[in-house]
mmCIF file of C-alpha atoms in Angstrom:
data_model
loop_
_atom_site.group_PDB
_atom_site.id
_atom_site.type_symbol
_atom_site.label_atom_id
_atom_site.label_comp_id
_atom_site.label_asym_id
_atom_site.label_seq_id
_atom_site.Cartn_x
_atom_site.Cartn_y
_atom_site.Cartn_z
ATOM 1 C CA UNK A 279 0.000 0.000 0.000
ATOM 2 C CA UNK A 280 0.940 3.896 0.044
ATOM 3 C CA UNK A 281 2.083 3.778 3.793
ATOM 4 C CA UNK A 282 4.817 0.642 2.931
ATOM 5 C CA UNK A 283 5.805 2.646 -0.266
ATOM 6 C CA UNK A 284 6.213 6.166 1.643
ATOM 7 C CA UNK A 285 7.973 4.033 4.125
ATOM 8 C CA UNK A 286 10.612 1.726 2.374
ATOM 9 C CA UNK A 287 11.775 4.618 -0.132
ATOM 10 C CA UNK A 288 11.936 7.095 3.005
ATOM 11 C CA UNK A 289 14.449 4.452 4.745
ATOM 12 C CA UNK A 290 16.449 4.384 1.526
ATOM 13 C CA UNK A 291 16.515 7.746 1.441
ATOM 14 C CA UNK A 292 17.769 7.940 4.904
ATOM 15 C CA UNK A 293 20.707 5.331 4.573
ATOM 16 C CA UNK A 294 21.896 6.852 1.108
ATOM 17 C CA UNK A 295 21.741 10.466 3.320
ATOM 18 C CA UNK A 296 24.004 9.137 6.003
ATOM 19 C CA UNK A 297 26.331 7.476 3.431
ATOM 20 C CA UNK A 298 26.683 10.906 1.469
ATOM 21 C CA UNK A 299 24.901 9.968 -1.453
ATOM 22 C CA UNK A 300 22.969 12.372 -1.833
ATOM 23 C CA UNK A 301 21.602 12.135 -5.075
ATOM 24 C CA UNK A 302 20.210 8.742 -4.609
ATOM 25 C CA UNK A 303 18.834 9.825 -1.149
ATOM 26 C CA UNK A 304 17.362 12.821 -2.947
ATOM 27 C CA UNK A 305 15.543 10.066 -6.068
ATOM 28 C CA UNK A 306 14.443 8.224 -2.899
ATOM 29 C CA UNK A 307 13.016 11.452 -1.003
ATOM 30 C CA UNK A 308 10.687 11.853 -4.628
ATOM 31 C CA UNK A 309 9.589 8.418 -4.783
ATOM 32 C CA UNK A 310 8.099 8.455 -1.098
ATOM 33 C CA UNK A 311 6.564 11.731 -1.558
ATOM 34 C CA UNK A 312 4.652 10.178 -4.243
ATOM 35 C CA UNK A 313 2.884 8.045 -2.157
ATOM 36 C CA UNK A 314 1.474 11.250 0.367
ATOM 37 C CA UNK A 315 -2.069 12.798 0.272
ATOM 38 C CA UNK A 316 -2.389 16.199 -2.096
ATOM 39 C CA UNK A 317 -1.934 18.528 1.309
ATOM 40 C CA UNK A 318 0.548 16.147 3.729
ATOM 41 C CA UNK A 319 0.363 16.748 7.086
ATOM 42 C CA UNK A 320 1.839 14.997 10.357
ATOM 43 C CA UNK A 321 5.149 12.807 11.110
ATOM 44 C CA UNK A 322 5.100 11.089 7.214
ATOM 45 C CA UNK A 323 5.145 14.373 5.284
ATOM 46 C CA UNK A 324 7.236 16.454 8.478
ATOM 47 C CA UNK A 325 10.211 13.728 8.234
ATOM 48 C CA UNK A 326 10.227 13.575 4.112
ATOM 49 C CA UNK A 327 10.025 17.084 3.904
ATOM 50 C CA UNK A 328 12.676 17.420 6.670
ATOM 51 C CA UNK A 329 15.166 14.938 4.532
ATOM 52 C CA UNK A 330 14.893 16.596 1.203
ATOM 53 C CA UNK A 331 15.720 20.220 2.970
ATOM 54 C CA UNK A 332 18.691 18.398 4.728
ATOM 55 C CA UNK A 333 19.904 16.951 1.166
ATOM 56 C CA UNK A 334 19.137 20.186 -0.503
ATOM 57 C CA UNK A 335 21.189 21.697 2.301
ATOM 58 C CA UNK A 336 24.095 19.795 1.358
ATOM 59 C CA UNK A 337 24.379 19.734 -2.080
ATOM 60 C CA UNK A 338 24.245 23.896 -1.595
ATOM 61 C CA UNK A 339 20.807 24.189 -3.113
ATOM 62 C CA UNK A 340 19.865 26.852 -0.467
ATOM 63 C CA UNK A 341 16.519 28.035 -2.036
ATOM 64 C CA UNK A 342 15.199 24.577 -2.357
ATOM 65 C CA UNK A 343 16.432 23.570 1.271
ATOM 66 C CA UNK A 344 14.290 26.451 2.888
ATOM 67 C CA UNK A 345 11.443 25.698 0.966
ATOM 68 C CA UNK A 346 11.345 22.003 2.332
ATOM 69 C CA UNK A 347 12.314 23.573 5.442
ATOM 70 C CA UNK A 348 9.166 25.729 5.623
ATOM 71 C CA UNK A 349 6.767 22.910 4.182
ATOM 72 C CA UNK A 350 8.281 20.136 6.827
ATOM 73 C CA UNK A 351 7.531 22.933 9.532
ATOM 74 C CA UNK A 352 3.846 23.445 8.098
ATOM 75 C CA UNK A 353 3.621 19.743 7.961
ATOM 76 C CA UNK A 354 4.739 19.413 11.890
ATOM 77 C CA UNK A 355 1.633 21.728 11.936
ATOM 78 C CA UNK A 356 -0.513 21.249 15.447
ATOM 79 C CA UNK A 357 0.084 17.810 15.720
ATOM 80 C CA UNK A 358 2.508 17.737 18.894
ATOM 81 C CA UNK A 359 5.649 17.559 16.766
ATOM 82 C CA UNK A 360 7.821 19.607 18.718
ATOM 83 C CA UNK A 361 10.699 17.503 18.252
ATOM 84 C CA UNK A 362 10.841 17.348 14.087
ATOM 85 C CA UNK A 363 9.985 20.746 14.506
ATOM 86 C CA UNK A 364 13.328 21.382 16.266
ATOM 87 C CA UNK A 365 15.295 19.225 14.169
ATOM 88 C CA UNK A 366 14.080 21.320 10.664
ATOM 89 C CA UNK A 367 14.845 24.456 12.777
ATOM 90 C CA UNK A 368 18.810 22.845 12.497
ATOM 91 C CA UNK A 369 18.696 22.479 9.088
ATOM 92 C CA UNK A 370 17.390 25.998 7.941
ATOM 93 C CA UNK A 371 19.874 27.749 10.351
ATOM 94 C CA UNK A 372 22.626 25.799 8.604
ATOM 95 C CA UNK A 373 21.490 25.873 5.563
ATOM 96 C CA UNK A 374 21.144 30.174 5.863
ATOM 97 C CA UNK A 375 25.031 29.993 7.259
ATOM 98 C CA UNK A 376 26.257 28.216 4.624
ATOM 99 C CA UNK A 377 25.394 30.526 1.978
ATOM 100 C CA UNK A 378 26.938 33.285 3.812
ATOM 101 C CA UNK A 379 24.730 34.505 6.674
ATOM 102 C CA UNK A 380 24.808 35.379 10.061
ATOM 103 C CA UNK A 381 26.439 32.457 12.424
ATOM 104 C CA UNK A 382 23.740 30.601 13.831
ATOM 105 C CA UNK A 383 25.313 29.650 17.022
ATOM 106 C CA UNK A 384 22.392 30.834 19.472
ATOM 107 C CA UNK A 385 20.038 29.003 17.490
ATOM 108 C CA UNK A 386 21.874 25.786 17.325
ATOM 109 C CA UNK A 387 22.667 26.048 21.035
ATOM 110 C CA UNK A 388 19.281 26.427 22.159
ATOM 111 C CA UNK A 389 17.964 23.345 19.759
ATOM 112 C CA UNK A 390 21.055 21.276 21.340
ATOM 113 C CA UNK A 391 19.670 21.836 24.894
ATOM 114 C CA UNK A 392 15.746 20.772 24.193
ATOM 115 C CA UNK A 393 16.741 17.539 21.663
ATOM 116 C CA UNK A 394 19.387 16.360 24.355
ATOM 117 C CA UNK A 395 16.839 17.248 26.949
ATOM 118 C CA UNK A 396 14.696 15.120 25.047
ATOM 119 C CA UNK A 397 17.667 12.417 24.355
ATOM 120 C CA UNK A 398 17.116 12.946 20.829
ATOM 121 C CA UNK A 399 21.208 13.203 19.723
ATOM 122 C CA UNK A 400 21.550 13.103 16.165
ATOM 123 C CA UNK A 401 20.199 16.587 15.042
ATOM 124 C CA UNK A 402 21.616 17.552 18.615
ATOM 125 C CA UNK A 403 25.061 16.161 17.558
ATOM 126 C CA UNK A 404 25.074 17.289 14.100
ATOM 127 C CA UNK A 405 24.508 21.094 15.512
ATOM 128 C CA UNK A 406 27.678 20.385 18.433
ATOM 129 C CA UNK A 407 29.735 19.572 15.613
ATOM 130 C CA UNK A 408 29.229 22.589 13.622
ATOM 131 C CA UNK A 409 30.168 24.449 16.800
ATOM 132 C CA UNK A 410 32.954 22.998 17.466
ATOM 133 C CA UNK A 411 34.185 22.824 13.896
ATOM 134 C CA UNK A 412 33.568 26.679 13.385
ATOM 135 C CA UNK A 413 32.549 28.446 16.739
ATOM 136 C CA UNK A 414 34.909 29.886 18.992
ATOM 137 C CA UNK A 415 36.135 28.470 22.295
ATOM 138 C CA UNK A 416 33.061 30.066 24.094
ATOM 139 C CA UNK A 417 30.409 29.191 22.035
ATOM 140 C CA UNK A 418 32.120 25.083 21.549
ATOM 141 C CA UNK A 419 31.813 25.712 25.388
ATOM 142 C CA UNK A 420 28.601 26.929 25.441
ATOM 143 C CA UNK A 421 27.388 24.214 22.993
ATOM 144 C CA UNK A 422 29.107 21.358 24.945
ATOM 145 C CA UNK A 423 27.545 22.311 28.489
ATOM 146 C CA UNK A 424 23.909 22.470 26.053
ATOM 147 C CA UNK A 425 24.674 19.198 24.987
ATOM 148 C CA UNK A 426 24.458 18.091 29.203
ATOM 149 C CA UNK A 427 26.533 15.354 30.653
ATOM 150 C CA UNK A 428 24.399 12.620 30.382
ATOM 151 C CA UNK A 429 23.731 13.189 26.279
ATOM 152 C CA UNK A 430 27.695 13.792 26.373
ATOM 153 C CA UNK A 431 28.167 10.634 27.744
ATOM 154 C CA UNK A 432 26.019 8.640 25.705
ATOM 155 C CA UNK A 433 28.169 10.297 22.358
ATOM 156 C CA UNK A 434 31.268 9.908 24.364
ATOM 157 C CA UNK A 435 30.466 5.763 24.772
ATOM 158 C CA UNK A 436 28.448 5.497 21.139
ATOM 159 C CA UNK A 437 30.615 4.052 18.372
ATOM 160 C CA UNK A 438 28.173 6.201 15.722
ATOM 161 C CA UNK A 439 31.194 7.983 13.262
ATOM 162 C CA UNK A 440 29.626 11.290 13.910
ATOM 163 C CA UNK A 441 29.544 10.816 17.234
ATOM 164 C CA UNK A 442 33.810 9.409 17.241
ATOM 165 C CA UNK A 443 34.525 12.673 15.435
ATOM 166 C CA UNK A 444 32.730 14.884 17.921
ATOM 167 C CA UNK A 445 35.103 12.900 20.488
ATOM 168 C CA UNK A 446 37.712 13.937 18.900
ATOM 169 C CA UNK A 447 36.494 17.421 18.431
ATOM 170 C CA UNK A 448 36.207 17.757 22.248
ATOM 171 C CA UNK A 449 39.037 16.292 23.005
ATOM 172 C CA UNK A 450 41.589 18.309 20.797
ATOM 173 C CA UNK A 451 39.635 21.764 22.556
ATOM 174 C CA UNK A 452 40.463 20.567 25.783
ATOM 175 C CA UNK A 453 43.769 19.202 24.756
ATOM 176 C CA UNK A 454 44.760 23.335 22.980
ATOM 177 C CA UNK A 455 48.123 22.256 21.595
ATOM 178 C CA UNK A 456 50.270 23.997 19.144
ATOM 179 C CA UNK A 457 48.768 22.463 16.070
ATOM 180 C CA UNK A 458 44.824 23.846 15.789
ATOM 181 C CA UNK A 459 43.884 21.302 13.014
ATOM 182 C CA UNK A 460 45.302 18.042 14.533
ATOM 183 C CA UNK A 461 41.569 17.126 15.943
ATOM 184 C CA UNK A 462 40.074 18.538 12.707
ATOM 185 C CA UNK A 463 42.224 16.016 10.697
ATOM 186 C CA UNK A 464 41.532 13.234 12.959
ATOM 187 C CA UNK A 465 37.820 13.920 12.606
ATOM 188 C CA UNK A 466 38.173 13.746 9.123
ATOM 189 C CA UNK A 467 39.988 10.399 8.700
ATOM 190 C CA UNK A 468 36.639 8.751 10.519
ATOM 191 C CA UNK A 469 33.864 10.592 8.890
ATOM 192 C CA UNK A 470 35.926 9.772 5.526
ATOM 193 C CA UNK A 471 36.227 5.914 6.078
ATOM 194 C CA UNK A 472 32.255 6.124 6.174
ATOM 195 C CA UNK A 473 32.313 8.294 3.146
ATOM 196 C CA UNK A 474 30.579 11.484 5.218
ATOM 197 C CA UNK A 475 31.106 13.807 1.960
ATOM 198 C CA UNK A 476 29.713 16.976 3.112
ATOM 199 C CA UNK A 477 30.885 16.989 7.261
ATOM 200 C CA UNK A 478 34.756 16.117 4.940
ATOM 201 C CA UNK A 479 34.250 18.652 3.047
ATOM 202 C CA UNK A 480 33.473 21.292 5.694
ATOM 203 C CA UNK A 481 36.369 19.934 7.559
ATOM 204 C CA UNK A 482 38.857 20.461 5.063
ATOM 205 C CA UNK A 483 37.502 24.023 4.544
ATOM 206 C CA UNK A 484 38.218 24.811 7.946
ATOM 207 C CA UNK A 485 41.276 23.279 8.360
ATOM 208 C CA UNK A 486 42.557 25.572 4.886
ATOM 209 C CA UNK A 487 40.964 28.791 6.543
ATOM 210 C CA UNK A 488 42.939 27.919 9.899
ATOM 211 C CA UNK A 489 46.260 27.391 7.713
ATOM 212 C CA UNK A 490 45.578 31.292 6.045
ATOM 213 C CA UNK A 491 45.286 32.203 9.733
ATOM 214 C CA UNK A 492 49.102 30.781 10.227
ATOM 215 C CA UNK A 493 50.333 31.582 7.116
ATOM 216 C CA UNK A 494 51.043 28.563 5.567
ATOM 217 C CA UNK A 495 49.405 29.007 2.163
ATOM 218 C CA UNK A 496 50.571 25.503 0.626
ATOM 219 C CA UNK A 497 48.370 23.676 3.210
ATOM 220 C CA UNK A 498 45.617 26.076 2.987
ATOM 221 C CA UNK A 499 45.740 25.508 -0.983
ATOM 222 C CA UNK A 500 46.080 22.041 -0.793
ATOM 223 C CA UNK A 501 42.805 21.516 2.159
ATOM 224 C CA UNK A 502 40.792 23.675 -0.435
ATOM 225 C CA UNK A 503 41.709 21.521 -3.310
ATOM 226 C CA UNK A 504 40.089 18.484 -0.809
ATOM 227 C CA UNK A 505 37.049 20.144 -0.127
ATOM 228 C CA UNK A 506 36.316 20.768 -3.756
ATOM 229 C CA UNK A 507 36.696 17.114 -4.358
ATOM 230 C CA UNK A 508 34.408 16.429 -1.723
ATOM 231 C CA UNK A 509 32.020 19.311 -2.812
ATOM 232 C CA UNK A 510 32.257 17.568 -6.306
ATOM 233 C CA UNK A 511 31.721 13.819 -5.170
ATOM 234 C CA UNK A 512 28.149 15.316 -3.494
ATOM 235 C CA UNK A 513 27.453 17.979 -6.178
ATOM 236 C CA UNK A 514 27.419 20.981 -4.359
ATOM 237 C CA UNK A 515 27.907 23.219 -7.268
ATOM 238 C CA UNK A 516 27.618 26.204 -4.876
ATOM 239 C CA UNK A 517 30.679 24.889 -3.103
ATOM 240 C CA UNK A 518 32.647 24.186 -5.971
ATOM 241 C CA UNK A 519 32.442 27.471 -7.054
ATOM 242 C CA UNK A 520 33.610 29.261 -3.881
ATOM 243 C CA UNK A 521 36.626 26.479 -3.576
ATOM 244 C CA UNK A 522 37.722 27.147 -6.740
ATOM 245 C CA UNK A 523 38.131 30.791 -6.463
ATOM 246 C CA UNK A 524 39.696 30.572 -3.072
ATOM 247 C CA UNK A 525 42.020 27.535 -5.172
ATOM 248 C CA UNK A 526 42.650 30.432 -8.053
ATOM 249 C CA UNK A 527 43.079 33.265 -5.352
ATOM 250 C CA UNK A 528 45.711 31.387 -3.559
ATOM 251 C CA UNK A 529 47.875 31.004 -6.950
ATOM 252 C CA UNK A 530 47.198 33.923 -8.299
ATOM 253 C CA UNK A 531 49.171 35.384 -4.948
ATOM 254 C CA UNK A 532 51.271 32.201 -4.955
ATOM 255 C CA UNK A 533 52.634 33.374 -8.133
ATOM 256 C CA UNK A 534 52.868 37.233 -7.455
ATOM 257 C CA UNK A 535 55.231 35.436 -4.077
ATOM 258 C CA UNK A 536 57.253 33.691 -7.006
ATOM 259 C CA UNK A 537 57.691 36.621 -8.649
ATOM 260 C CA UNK A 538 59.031 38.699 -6.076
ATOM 261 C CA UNK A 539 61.500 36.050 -4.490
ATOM 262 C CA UNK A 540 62.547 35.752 -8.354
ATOM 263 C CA UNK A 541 63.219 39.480 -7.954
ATOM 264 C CA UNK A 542 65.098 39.485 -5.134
ATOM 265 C CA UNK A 543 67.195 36.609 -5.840
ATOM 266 C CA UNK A 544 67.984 38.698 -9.233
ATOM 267 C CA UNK A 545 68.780 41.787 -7.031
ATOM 268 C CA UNK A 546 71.196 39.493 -4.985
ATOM 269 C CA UNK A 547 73.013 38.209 -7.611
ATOM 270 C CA UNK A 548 73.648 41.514 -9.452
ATOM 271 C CA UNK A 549 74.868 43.151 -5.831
ATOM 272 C CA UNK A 550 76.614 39.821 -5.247
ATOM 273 C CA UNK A 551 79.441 40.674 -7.605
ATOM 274 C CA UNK A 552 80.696 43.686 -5.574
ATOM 275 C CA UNK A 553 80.504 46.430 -8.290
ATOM 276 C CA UNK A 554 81.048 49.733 -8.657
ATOM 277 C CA UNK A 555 78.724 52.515 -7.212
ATOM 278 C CA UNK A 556 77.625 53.711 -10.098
ATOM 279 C CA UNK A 557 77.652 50.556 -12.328
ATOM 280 C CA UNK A 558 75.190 49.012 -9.808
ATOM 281 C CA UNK A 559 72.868 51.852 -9.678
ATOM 282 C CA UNK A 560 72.518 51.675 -13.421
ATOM 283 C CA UNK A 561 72.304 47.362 -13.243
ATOM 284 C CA UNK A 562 69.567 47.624 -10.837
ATOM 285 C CA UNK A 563 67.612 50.405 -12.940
ATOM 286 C CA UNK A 564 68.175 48.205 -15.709
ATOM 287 C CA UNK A 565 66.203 45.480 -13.623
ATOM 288 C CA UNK A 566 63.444 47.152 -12.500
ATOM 289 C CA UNK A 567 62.654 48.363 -15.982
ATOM 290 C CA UNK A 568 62.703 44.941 -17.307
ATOM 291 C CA UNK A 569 60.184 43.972 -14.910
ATOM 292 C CA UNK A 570 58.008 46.812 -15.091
ATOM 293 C CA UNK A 571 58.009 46.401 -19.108
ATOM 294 C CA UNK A 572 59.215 49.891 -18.996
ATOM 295 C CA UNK A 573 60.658 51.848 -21.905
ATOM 296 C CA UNK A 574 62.522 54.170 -19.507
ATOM 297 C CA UNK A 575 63.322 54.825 -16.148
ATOM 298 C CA UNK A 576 64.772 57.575 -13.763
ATOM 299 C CA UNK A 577 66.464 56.325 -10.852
ATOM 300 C CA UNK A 578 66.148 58.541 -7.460
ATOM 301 C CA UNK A 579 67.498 58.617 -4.210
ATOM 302 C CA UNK A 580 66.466 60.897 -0.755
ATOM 303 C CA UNK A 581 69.463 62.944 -0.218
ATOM 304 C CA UNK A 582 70.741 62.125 3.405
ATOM 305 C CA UNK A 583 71.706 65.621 4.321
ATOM 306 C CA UNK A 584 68.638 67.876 2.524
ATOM 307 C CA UNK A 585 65.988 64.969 2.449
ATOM 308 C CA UNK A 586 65.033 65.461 -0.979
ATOM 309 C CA UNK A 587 64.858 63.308 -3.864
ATOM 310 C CA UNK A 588 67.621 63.745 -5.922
ATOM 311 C CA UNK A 589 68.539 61.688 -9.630
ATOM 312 C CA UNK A 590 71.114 59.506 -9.532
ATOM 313 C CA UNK A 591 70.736 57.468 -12.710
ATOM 314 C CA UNK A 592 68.743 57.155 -15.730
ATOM 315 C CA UNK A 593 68.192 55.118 -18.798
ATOM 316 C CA UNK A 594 66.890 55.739 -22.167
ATOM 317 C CA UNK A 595 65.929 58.990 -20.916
ATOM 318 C CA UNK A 596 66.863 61.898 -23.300
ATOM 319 C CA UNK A 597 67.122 65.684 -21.898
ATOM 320 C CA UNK A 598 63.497 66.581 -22.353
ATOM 321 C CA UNK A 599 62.908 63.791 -20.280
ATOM 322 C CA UNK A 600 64.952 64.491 -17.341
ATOM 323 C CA UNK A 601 63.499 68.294 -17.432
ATOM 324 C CA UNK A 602 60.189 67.412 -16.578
ATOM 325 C CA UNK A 603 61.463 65.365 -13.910
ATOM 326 C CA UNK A 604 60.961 67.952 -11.257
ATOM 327 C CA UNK A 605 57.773 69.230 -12.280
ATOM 328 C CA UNK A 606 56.544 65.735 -11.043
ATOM 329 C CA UNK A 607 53.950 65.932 -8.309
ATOM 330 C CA UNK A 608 56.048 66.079 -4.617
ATOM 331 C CA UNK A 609 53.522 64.316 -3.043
ATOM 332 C CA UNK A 610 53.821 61.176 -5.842
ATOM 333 C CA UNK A 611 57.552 61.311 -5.117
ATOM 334 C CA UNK A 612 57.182 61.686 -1.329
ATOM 335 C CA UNK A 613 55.069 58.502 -0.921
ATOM 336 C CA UNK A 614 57.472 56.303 -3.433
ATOM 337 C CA UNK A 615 60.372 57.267 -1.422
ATOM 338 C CA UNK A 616 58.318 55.950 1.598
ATOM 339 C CA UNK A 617 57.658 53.223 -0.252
#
């Protein structure tokens, strides 16, 4: 009948979800919807609904993910569904911070505390692990004492992959060593042995933004080139757009780095054979001009007893050149000299 249709594609839909494949959970998602009344209401419709707007939330598809959001919440309607009701409310305020918008840390904290209230973990879990993956120590804190000892404990003891990387999670914030990403890569070997696509790829995201923070632009570059794999294996198109301009960003100034250590090691090697005064003035203004794809060049220096700029070299520049030098603006030759 309709209910054992609904039913068996809706637990399909659920296992593919938890898997990561979300296009087959989203195929799944359709055919149970097919077997619902014209105007669903109650648990059936509420969960389906809820499903599709957690798929849609992960493949990026923002717009579609609050519209199931809103229906699933229409669906929980009067009928005592307080707990779906809370577990939708999850999904919109990650779906809204994923596309850019406002952190939704008071939201999820709140949700944690009723669903583990309720001992209803795995909406509860999924919002702790967004804290801890992106919040800062107060509001990981915050989220953790939501979360209440006796939920914590039942994650802590559970053998559930989401549940083993929150573990970690917890433990690398209480553990604050040197290395910020060590629990974040940990986390990520489990969820990726279960094939947890979308938690991966918001994982390697954060552990490139936390290697900008420090600097090291190689392992930034090569934890966004991750997540775009990941945002590729579960077709978030969204995501593999913003990836691959942070991926381009990164060498773009990767290259404009190149480029100036080339310079300098150029620099070094014409000062490096100990030449005259003069000669070296005129190799290095030779230099720059070659790298500025300049067809002349004056070369000036601040005079250490006046303070003004005075010419000390010049090439390819004929007299008329050199006269109009001075009637430069003082204010364009004041800030190069800073410079």
């Amino acid at each position: 009948d309709q209910s054992t249709i609904e039913t068996h594609y809706a637990g399909r839909a659920w296992i593919a979800l938890d898997c990561g494949r979300l296009r087959e959970a989203e195929t799944a998602l359709y055919r149970a919807m097919t077997a619902l009344p014209a105007e669903p209401q109650g648990r059936s419709a509420a969960m389906l609904y809820q499903l599709l707007a957690r798929t849609m939330m992960r493949r990026g598809l923002s717009d579609q993910a609050e519209a199931y959001g809103r229906m699933a919440l229409r669906a929980c309607g009067d009928h005592g569904l307080h707990v779906t009701r809370l577990e939708v409310e999850i999904v919109l305020a990650l779906n809204a911070f994923y596309q850019g918008g406002v952190p939704p840390w008071p939201t999820l904290i709140e949700r944690i505390s009723h669903l583990a209230g309720k001992s209803v973990l795995f909406y509860a879990a999924t919002a702790l692990f967004h804290c801890l993956v992106w919040g800062s120590d107060r509001v990981a804190g915050e989220a953790v004492r939501a979360m209440g000892e006796r939920a914590g404990k039942l994650i802590a003891e559970t053998q559930v992959p989401l549940y083993r990387a929150i573990a970690v999670l917890l433990a690398g914030r209480r553990r604050r060593g040197n290395d910020r990403t060590r629990s974040l890569k940990e986390a990520l070997r489990i969820l990726a042995g279960v094939e947890e696509y979308f938690l991966c790829m918001v994982l390697c995201e954060r552990v490139a933004e936390i290697s900008l923070e420090e600097q090291s632009q190689r392992r930034a570059r090569s934890y966004f080139e991750m997540a775009l794999r990941y945002a590729r294996d579960i077709a978030n198109i969204p995501a593999e757009t913003r990836l691959a301009r942070r991926i381009d960003t990164l060498n773009e100034a990767g290259d404009v780095r190149k480029a100036t250590l080339d310079s300098i090691i150029s620099i070094t090697e014409i000062l490096a054979g100990d030449p005259e005064y003069d000669t070296a003035l005129d190799l290095m203004q030779r230099f720059a001009i070659n790298e500025t794809v300049a067809e002349r060049g004056e070369f000036m220096l601040r005079n250490g007893q006046t303070g003004e700029l005075t010419l000390r070299a010049s090439v390819d520049c004929d007299e008329e050149s050199l006269r109009e030098l001075p009637s430069l603006s003082e204010n364009l030759l004041d800030r190069a000299a800073r410079q």
